[in-house]
Amino acid sequence: MALPNINPTNTKAWKKLQAHFETVKDLHMKDLFAQDKNRANKFTINWDDFYVDFSKNRITEETFKYLLELADDVKLKEAINSQFSGEVINETEGRAVLHTALRAPKTAECIVSGTNVVPEVYEVKEKIEAFTNEVVNGDRKGFTGKAFTHVVNIGIGGSDLGPAMVVDSLQYYKNHLTTYFVSNVDGDHVNEVIKKLDRETTLFVIVSKTFTTQETLSNANTIKKWFLESADESAIAKHFVAVSTNLENVQEFGIDSSNIFPMWDWVGGRFSLWSAVGLTISLAVGYKNFENLLRGANKMDEHFKNEEFSSNIPVVLALVSVWYNNFFSAESEAIIPYSQYLNQFATYLQQGIMESNGKSVDRNGQAINYQTGTIIWGEPGTNAQHAFFQLIHQGTKLIPADFIGFAKSLHGDQDHQDKLISNFLAQTEALLNGKTEAEVIAEGTKESIIPFKIFQGNKPTNTIFIDQLTPESLGKLIAMYEHKIFVQGIIWNIFSYDQFGVELGKQLASKILKEFGADVKNEHDSSTSGLLDFYMSKR
Ligand code: F6P
């Protein structure tokens, strides 16, 4: 077995945490801060351009000690080494998990089945760079000799969310190319995008690791059909490129072999933006920025691999999250970036986190009797403050939140930036301290209203404060969450890199689809039958 196989609830540390939880669960963080003036210092990690303050959590030094013991008890260090050394840690699919190799330096060695894959990675990177430069500089032309102005990424899940989020997050660094993303099989998506396109100047990037995904192939075929309405088959070679492991299917679609950007089965879809899946990123912001994104991720990889656990950012964030998930029974976590650029960040993380760790069978194949994957959601601040923050502040649920902020703005308007950051800091302070009855009374509140204006506080947050949003810092941030996912998967003793849970719906959809056209009738429950009949009567 490539990974340790340890039920976390049977470890010594888990038992200590359980007993310890009973003694600390009602402590108020406000008191912990009052008792220890050095608390913030003790629970802050300063690394590179990251300032990660996890002191506003319902933990004591003893909690932290036991959490670190838990990491040791589940043999996290060994697991990290197994991952980085290319062992087949995705055991259920028989694959290594080496997205880290995609951002390793040229001199690194990442061995998969006895072969160093780094040279292949660099070969593809060179192809991405050359292609990007040709398109961005206007040297590569469409079928009527015009340079490209638009790029459409056709993919879904990991072949869409990562590139879409990064392109959106790095808008500030964008060049003249306009990018669109088509993912949903809902025809509205592709048709609305088509309306904005000019065949002569649009490049289509079809991204599908398997090249069998219904949504992507349907959208690609719709676009191809539209394209061929006023272009010849021979023009496809100029306008369509693909990123895939399935070279045969890509060629069958009609794409020229020189226009295929390969990827590898040791890169999971939701961890693939660092590969040629990130081609649209490279096109949108230029290859240098794409490279800087990768460099940032590599720095985080080194930090994760080498830093001791007590000051290892992904490890600490993972442990604190386990504390809430498994001891406080918190169900969800909010991700609140105080950056409009990170508008799609929580959506992106939903796939990474929930597709990876939404599992209920352990590495022995046994049903699990403890909680695993957390529910992730969030929106940028300050908008979120005017939407769902009420529930975080005064609702009945415990929702630990990550606050992500950038000290220096890109726009340079200090007035906006100061207002943004004052909100960023104020919210975590308010969530920590709350507002007491005495404070509400002191404000001169009418007596009957007093209970409604009290805030309990004691709501946990991590503050991830970064110098500035750059391709490199974004790379670090994404990699930070990737490693957090890994650590939690190890602790929960699950396989984080398969996604069988998405298969059943796909299988049933293809069965139902057959019922629409032909005389096929399948057995269904009465609810589904009724819904089918309703659809057929309207279709
Ligand atoms: O939703 C399941 C899934 O397999 C994801 O893991 C993956 O990112 C997505 O579908 C797209 O797959 P592909 O890149 O093979 O089209």
XYZ file of C-alpha atoms and ligand atoms in Angstrom:
555
model
C 0.000 0.000 0.000
C 1.380 3.382 -1.006
C -0.395 5.264 1.761
C -0.641 4.559 5.457
C -3.990 3.093 6.399
C -4.937 4.308 9.820
C -8.366 4.946 11.252
C -7.876 8.401 12.774
C -10.413 7.786 15.516
C -8.280 4.928 16.856
C -5.177 7.059 17.274
C -3.941 8.278 20.645
C -4.087 11.868 19.489
C -7.756 11.570 18.462
C -8.640 10.240 21.886
C -6.736 13.068 23.524
C -8.536 15.559 21.303
C -11.888 14.044 22.216
C -11.277 14.397 25.943
C -9.701 17.796 25.473
C -12.659 18.995 23.411
C -14.956 18.567 26.409
C -12.798 20.930 28.428
C -12.371 23.652 25.815
C -15.535 23.606 23.720
C -17.159 26.428 25.656
C -14.106 28.654 25.997
C -14.450 32.063 24.404
C -11.603 33.173 22.171
C -11.937 36.638 23.646
C -10.771 35.226 26.988
C -7.954 33.308 25.359
C -6.686 36.549 23.828
C -7.040 38.349 27.150
C -5.078 35.644 28.969
C -2.194 35.574 26.531
C -0.926 38.786 24.979
C 1.345 36.743 22.763
C -1.421 34.594 21.322
C -1.435 36.108 17.842
C 2.309 35.648 17.590
C 2.126 32.033 18.610
C -0.505 31.251 16.046
C 0.780 33.171 13.047
C 2.934 31.861 10.226
C 5.015 34.368 8.303
C 6.268 32.838 5.108
C 7.434 34.615 1.977
C 4.723 37.158 1.102
C 2.120 35.267 3.189
C 1.020 36.259 6.682
C -1.259 33.522 7.970
C -2.904 34.301 11.283
C -4.830 31.363 12.719
C -5.046 32.755 16.243
C -8.757 33.556 15.909
C -9.621 29.890 16.282
C -11.112 28.007 19.184
C -7.835 26.364 19.995
C -5.379 26.480 22.871
C -1.723 25.534 22.793
C -2.787 22.118 24.041
C -5.277 21.729 21.178
C -2.594 22.628 18.701
C -0.197 20.140 20.266
C -2.726 17.297 19.980
C -3.597 18.246 16.418
C 0.068 18.066 15.509
C 0.246 14.681 17.236
C -2.674 13.582 15.095
C -0.653 14.452 11.986
C 2.136 12.232 13.298
C -0.190 9.428 14.353
C -1.680 9.155 10.848
C 1.851 9.208 9.396
C 1.378 12.379 7.421
C 5.092 12.855 6.757
C 5.334 9.414 5.174
C 2.248 10.139 3.086
C 3.696 13.429 1.809
C 6.866 11.617 0.806
C 4.831 8.942 -0.988
C 2.956 11.568 -2.958
C 6.002 13.551 -4.024
C 7.976 10.448 -4.903
C 5.375 9.371 -7.442
C 4.001 6.328 -5.648
C 0.607 5.101 -6.806
C -1.322 6.887 -4.063
C -4.481 7.076 -6.191
C -4.880 3.375 -5.543
C -8.462 2.979 -6.715
C -7.489 4.241 -10.173
C -3.971 2.824 -10.070
C -2.243 6.166 -10.623
C 0.398 8.405 -9.144
C -0.639 11.924 -8.144
C 1.961 14.324 -9.406
C 0.478 17.686 -10.274
C 3.470 18.958 -8.289
C 5.734 17.691 -11.113
C 4.069 20.184 -13.456
C 5.562 23.074 -11.538
C 8.855 21.509 -10.504
C 12.083 23.082 -11.787
C 13.663 21.671 -14.909
C 16.391 20.014 -12.894
C 13.957 18.131 -10.638
C 13.293 14.419 -10.843
C 9.744 13.096 -10.538
C 9.621 9.408 -11.190
C 6.501 7.673 -12.484
C 6.916 3.932 -13.082
C 10.667 4.296 -13.232
C 10.709 7.273 -15.637
C 11.515 10.865 -14.822
C 8.519 12.797 -16.177
C 10.019 16.277 -15.816
C 11.592 16.341 -19.321
C 8.190 15.486 -20.879
C 6.567 18.218 -18.801
C 9.074 20.729 -20.122
C 8.585 19.566 -23.681
C 4.877 20.379 -23.389
C 5.661 23.656 -21.647
C 7.856 24.686 -24.547
C 5.011 23.885 -26.899
C 2.635 25.979 -24.779
C 5.105 28.855 -24.774
C 5.699 28.784 -28.526
C 2.004 28.495 -29.296
C 1.118 31.287 -26.855
C 3.673 33.623 -28.343
C 2.502 32.943 -31.882
C -1.122 33.662 -30.986
C -0.451 36.674 -28.761
C 1.976 38.265 -31.224
C -0.463 37.702 -34.061
C 1.924 35.448 -36.010
C -0.529 32.591 -35.998
C -3.457 33.432 -38.231
C -6.945 32.164 -38.827
C -8.230 30.738 -42.114
C -8.665 34.147 -43.727
C -5.259 35.395 -42.660
C -6.400 37.470 -39.704
C -4.779 37.323 -36.271
C -6.774 35.886 -33.383
C -8.693 38.195 -31.077
C -10.829 35.661 -29.149
C -10.130 32.382 -27.384
C -12.864 29.977 -26.312
C -12.068 27.287 -23.768
C -14.415 24.321 -24.108
C -14.299 21.994 -21.092
C -16.027 21.220 -17.815
C -15.072 20.490 -14.197
C -11.312 20.515 -13.839
C -10.981 21.319 -17.525
C -12.893 24.554 -16.998
C -13.000 25.719 -13.387
C -9.258 26.089 -12.839
C -8.460 27.993 -16.047
C -11.649 30.083 -15.732
C -10.866 31.034 -12.136
C -7.235 31.903 -12.865
C -8.023 33.952 -15.979
C -10.628 35.859 -13.984
C -8.316 36.319 -11.009
C -5.480 37.577 -13.211
C -7.578 39.922 -15.330
C -5.240 42.741 -14.385
C -2.433 40.928 -16.212
C -4.456 40.166 -19.324
C -3.437 40.950 -22.873
C -5.682 41.944 -25.798
C -7.210 38.470 -26.284
C -10.806 38.120 -25.155
C -11.494 34.776 -23.491
C -14.719 32.865 -23.018
C -15.421 29.602 -21.252
C -18.091 27.200 -22.420
C -18.879 24.344 -20.051
C -22.557 23.634 -19.451
C -24.398 21.218 -21.736
C -27.286 23.676 -21.464
C -27.326 25.064 -25.008
C -27.803 28.561 -23.654
C -24.197 28.605 -22.639
C -22.635 27.781 -25.987
C -25.197 29.743 -27.990
C -24.735 32.925 -25.995
C -20.988 32.682 -26.484
C -21.300 31.962 -30.198
C -23.278 35.202 -30.607
C -20.185 37.125 -29.556
C -17.754 35.383 -31.905
C -16.267 35.972 -35.299
C -15.176 32.700 -36.914
C -12.222 34.320 -38.643
C -10.573 35.501 -35.453
C -11.535 32.913 -32.839
C -9.363 30.120 -31.534
C -11.040 27.150 -29.844
C -9.274 25.202 -27.127
C -11.026 21.917 -26.385
C -9.940 20.643 -22.996
C -10.863 17.175 -21.878
C -8.561 14.770 -20.151
C -10.632 11.805 -21.319
C -12.153 13.359 -24.448
C -15.307 11.394 -23.680
C -17.140 13.951 -21.543
C -20.660 14.510 -22.826
C -20.816 18.237 -22.128
C -17.475 19.046 -23.719
C -18.013 16.935 -26.819
C -21.526 18.323 -27.355
C -20.305 21.883 -27.039
C -17.285 21.203 -29.237
C -19.473 19.627 -31.924
C -21.975 22.494 -31.814
C -19.153 24.979 -32.230
C -17.546 22.948 -35.004
C -20.872 22.798 -36.865
C -21.340 26.539 -36.506
C -17.750 27.130 -37.587
C -18.127 25.004 -40.710
C -21.213 26.957 -41.798
C -18.803 29.353 -43.438
C -15.414 27.733 -43.295
C -13.872 24.657 -44.897
C -12.848 21.491 -43.053
C -9.250 22.497 -43.757
C -9.747 25.579 -41.557
C -10.251 23.393 -38.486
C -6.522 22.821 -38.212
C -5.993 26.557 -37.839
C -8.778 27.227 -35.342
C -9.114 24.147 -33.118
C -6.590 22.806 -30.645
C -7.088 20.219 -27.923
C -5.672 19.281 -24.559
C -6.146 15.627 -23.707
C -4.656 12.261 -22.803
C -6.864 10.600 -25.426
C -5.032 11.360 -28.649
C -7.098 8.917 -30.684
C -10.459 10.537 -29.910
C -9.031 14.006 -30.493
C -7.835 13.032 -33.941
C -11.173 11.458 -34.694
C -12.780 14.803 -33.898
C -10.694 16.238 -36.722
C -7.948 18.009 -34.859
C -4.510 18.026 -36.386
C -1.985 16.001 -34.387
C 0.316 19.035 -34.210
C -2.486 20.874 -32.418
C -2.757 18.400 -29.560
C -1.315 19.305 -26.199
C -0.840 16.118 -24.208
C -1.415 15.600 -20.509
C -0.929 12.578 -18.313
C -3.030 10.255 -16.220
C -0.988 11.154 -13.137
C -2.603 14.605 -13.206
C -6.103 14.653 -11.734
C -8.645 16.845 -13.559
C -9.218 19.151 -10.590
C -5.457 19.609 -10.143
C -4.671 20.094 -13.803
C -4.582 23.847 -14.408
C -0.786 23.658 -14.162
C -0.616 21.410 -17.221
C -1.635 22.213 -20.792
C -5.150 22.468 -19.334
C -3.899 25.933 -18.437
C -3.316 26.793 -22.109
C -6.091 29.384 -22.035
C -4.443 30.962 -18.981
C -1.172 31.203 -20.857
C -2.946 32.700 -23.875
C -4.848 35.209 -21.760
C -2.021 36.499 -19.589
C 1.048 35.467 -21.566
C 3.421 32.575 -20.976
C 5.661 34.474 -18.517
C 2.742 35.047 -16.174
C 1.691 31.417 -16.533
C 5.222 30.413 -15.595
C 5.114 32.700 -12.553
C 1.876 31.074 -11.456
C 3.656 27.720 -11.605
C 6.685 29.105 -9.808
C 4.465 30.248 -6.942
C 2.866 26.828 -6.688
C 6.295 25.212 -6.633
C 7.362 27.468 -3.751
C 4.317 26.323 -1.800
C 5.174 22.697 -2.675
C 8.638 23.140 -1.199
C 7.212 24.788 1.899
C 4.709 21.955 2.328
C 7.309 19.250 1.776
C 10.032 20.681 3.992
C 8.537 22.886 6.691
C 7.888 21.348 10.084
C 4.203 20.830 10.689
C 3.783 23.496 13.384
C 4.647 26.224 10.846
C 3.499 24.474 7.698
C 0.605 26.510 6.292
C -1.399 23.785 4.494
C -0.896 21.355 7.373
C -1.994 23.847 10.015
C -5.057 24.937 8.036
C -6.010 21.299 7.463
C -5.658 20.411 11.139
C -7.698 23.378 12.324
C -10.389 22.486 9.815
C -10.461 18.865 11.074
C -10.887 20.237 14.602
C -14.123 21.945 13.595
C -15.363 19.251 11.239
C -14.824 16.302 13.540
C -15.063 17.729 17.043
C -17.294 20.803 16.828
C -19.407 19.083 14.110
C -19.195 22.130 11.855
C -20.635 21.241 8.467
C -19.290 23.878 6.181
C -16.473 26.335 5.686
C -16.688 29.720 4.053
C -13.999 31.156 1.803
C -14.155 34.934 1.732
C -11.584 36.628 -0.480
C -11.479 40.389 -0.039
C -10.708 40.742 -3.724
C -13.244 40.993 -6.494
C -10.684 39.328 -8.736
C -11.133 36.137 -6.712
C -14.820 36.051 -7.508
C -14.644 32.463 -8.774
C -12.255 31.169 -6.152
C -14.793 29.455 -3.878
C -16.523 27.857 -6.868
C -13.191 26.517 -8.045
C -12.364 25.165 -4.580
C -15.724 23.441 -4.366
C -14.605 20.925 -6.959
C -11.122 20.569 -5.524
C -12.308 20.021 -1.986
C -15.684 18.343 -2.351
C -14.871 16.059 -5.291
C -11.701 14.972 -3.486
C -12.838 14.476 0.054
C -16.563 13.814 -0.280
C -16.059 10.119 0.488
C -17.656 7.727 2.948
C -15.496 4.632 2.546
C -12.023 4.431 4.050
C -8.827 3.083 2.562
C -9.802 -0.409 3.706
C -13.033 -0.203 1.751
C -14.992 0.052 5.002
C -17.869 2.457 5.645
C -16.703 5.409 7.708
C -18.323 6.377 10.987
C -16.855 9.869 11.282
C -17.250 13.006 9.203
C -15.114 13.614 6.112
C -15.238 16.374 3.459
C -16.462 19.791 4.413
C -18.965 21.792 2.386
C -17.265 24.799 0.832
C -18.931 28.002 -0.164
C -18.217 31.696 -0.301
C -18.196 34.987 -2.141
C -15.891 37.959 -2.100
C -16.078 40.555 0.635
C -17.382 43.169 0.978
C -20.360 41.905 -1.071
C -20.679 38.862 1.172
C -21.126 41.138 4.191
C -24.340 42.425 2.657
C -25.560 38.962 1.735
C -24.962 36.060 4.128
C -22.772 37.434 6.911
C -25.823 37.898 9.123
C -26.014 34.115 9.494
C -22.311 33.770 10.262
C -22.505 36.492 12.923
C -25.791 35.679 14.596
C -27.081 32.381 13.195
C -27.055 29.076 15.051
C -24.454 27.392 12.885
C -20.736 27.366 13.412
C -19.071 28.356 10.141
C -15.289 28.614 10.231
C -14.140 31.015 7.544
C -10.945 31.779 5.654
C -10.484 35.483 5.034
C -8.079 36.103 2.166
C -6.768 39.602 1.540
C -4.042 41.451 -0.356
C -2.216 44.292 1.378
C -1.319 46.222 -1.773
C -3.934 46.848 -4.410
C -3.272 46.625 -8.118
C -5.390 49.651 -8.971
C -3.447 52.041 -6.713
C -6.463 53.878 -5.330
C -5.592 53.967 -1.630
C -9.009 55.225 -0.594
C -10.732 52.122 -1.945
C -8.006 49.875 -0.599
C -8.169 51.299 2.935
C -11.927 50.902 2.978
C -11.642 47.313 1.743
C -8.981 46.355 4.264
C -10.761 48.055 7.148
C -13.731 45.809 6.417
C -11.471 42.774 6.027
C -9.953 43.354 9.464
C -13.160 44.495 11.136
C -15.103 41.388 10.219
C -12.714 38.889 11.789
C -12.467 41.112 14.867
C -16.253 41.295 15.120
C -16.573 37.546 14.637
C -14.044 37.005 17.407
C -15.340 39.434 20.011
C -19.016 39.741 19.251
C -20.932 42.316 21.261
C -22.015 41.832 24.860
C -25.280 42.825 26.459
C -23.450 45.529 28.414
C -22.075 46.988 25.205
C -25.494 46.938 23.580
C -27.002 48.705 26.592
C -24.190 51.255 26.586
C -25.184 52.172 23.047
C -28.526 53.341 24.456
C -30.516 50.502 22.878
C -34.224 50.279 23.711
C -34.680 47.480 26.243
C -36.954 45.233 24.150
C -34.421 45.262 21.308
C -31.341 44.406 23.386
C -31.313 40.584 22.852
C -31.442 41.020 19.082
C -28.379 43.206 19.036
C -26.131 40.898 21.028
C -23.427 39.057 19.104
C -22.008 35.950 20.794
C -18.738 36.211 18.904
C -16.374 33.233 19.227
C -16.727 32.572 15.485
C -13.487 31.157 14.093
C -11.547 32.627 11.200
C -8.163 32.246 9.537
C -6.679 35.358 7.998
C -4.522 34.753 4.960
C -2.949 38.112 4.273
C -0.773 38.318 1.157
C 1.322 41.224 -0.127
C -0.322 41.550 -3.516
C -2.293 39.545 -6.061
C 0.282 38.402 -8.579
C 0.493 35.258 -10.719
C 3.057 33.954 -8.256
C 1.050 34.619 -5.105
C -2.065 33.158 -6.723
C -0.062 30.028 -7.553
C 0.943 29.742 -3.910
C -2.610 30.233 -2.715
C -4.071 27.563 -4.985
C -1.321 25.093 -4.103
C -1.914 25.840 -0.422
C -5.496 24.597 -0.722
C -4.428 21.608 -2.849
C -2.137 20.471 -0.052
C -4.781 21.140 2.568
C -7.037 18.735 0.641
C -4.294 16.115 0.639
C -3.633 16.417 4.381
C -7.305 16.080 5.215
C -7.654 13.043 2.972
C -4.748 11.428 4.804
C -6.246 12.181 8.210
C -9.679 10.885 7.215
C -8.083 7.754 5.723
C -9.843 8.172 2.385
C -8.747 8.174 -1.243
C -8.868 11.810 -2.335
C -8.018 11.353 -5.992
C -10.871 9.344 -7.443
C -14.397 10.639 -8.117
C -16.640 7.633 -8.623
C -19.465 9.617 -7.050
C -20.020 11.541 -10.262
C -20.465 8.406 -12.399
C -23.923 7.155 -11.437
C -25.731 10.301 -12.553
C -23.803 10.260 -15.839
C -24.808 6.631 -16.509
C -28.460 7.265 -15.778
C -28.508 10.412 -17.907
C -27.294 8.476 -20.928
C -29.982 5.832 -20.339
C -32.704 8.465 -20.045
C -31.411 10.272 -23.125
C -32.073 7.126 -25.158
C -35.713 7.192 -24.066
C -36.312 10.570 -25.688
C -35.609 9.596 -29.272
C -36.504 5.974 -29.730
C -38.917 3.401 -28.488
C -36.780 2.640 -25.482
C -38.583 2.442 -22.150
C -36.699 1.935 -18.917
C -38.050 1.073 -15.513
C -38.169 4.097 -13.213
C -39.580 4.993 -9.842
C -42.954 6.716 -10.067
C -41.481 10.158 -9.420
C -38.974 9.941 -12.269
C -41.603 8.392 -14.571
C -43.960 11.285 -13.873
C -41.251 13.819 -14.579
C -40.327 12.024 -17.803
C -43.949 12.019 -18.933
C -44.210 15.719 -18.169
C -41.113 16.411 -20.260
C -42.302 14.245 -23.154
C -45.639 16.050 -23.197
C -43.874 19.419 -23.546
C -40.901 18.402 -25.682
O -17.024 15.595 -12.956
C -16.201 14.503 -13.135
C -14.979 14.807 -13.932
O -14.382 13.593 -14.213
C -14.003 15.753 -13.233
O -13.217 15.128 -12.295
C -13.253 16.293 -14.393
O -12.535 17.433 -14.040
C -14.397 16.561 -15.359
O -15.266 15.468 -15.159
C -14.021 16.713 -16.804
O -13.393 15.595 -17.326
P -12.587 15.635 -18.679
O -11.454 16.571 -18.533
O -12.141 14.229 -18.916
O -13.527 16.101 -19.764
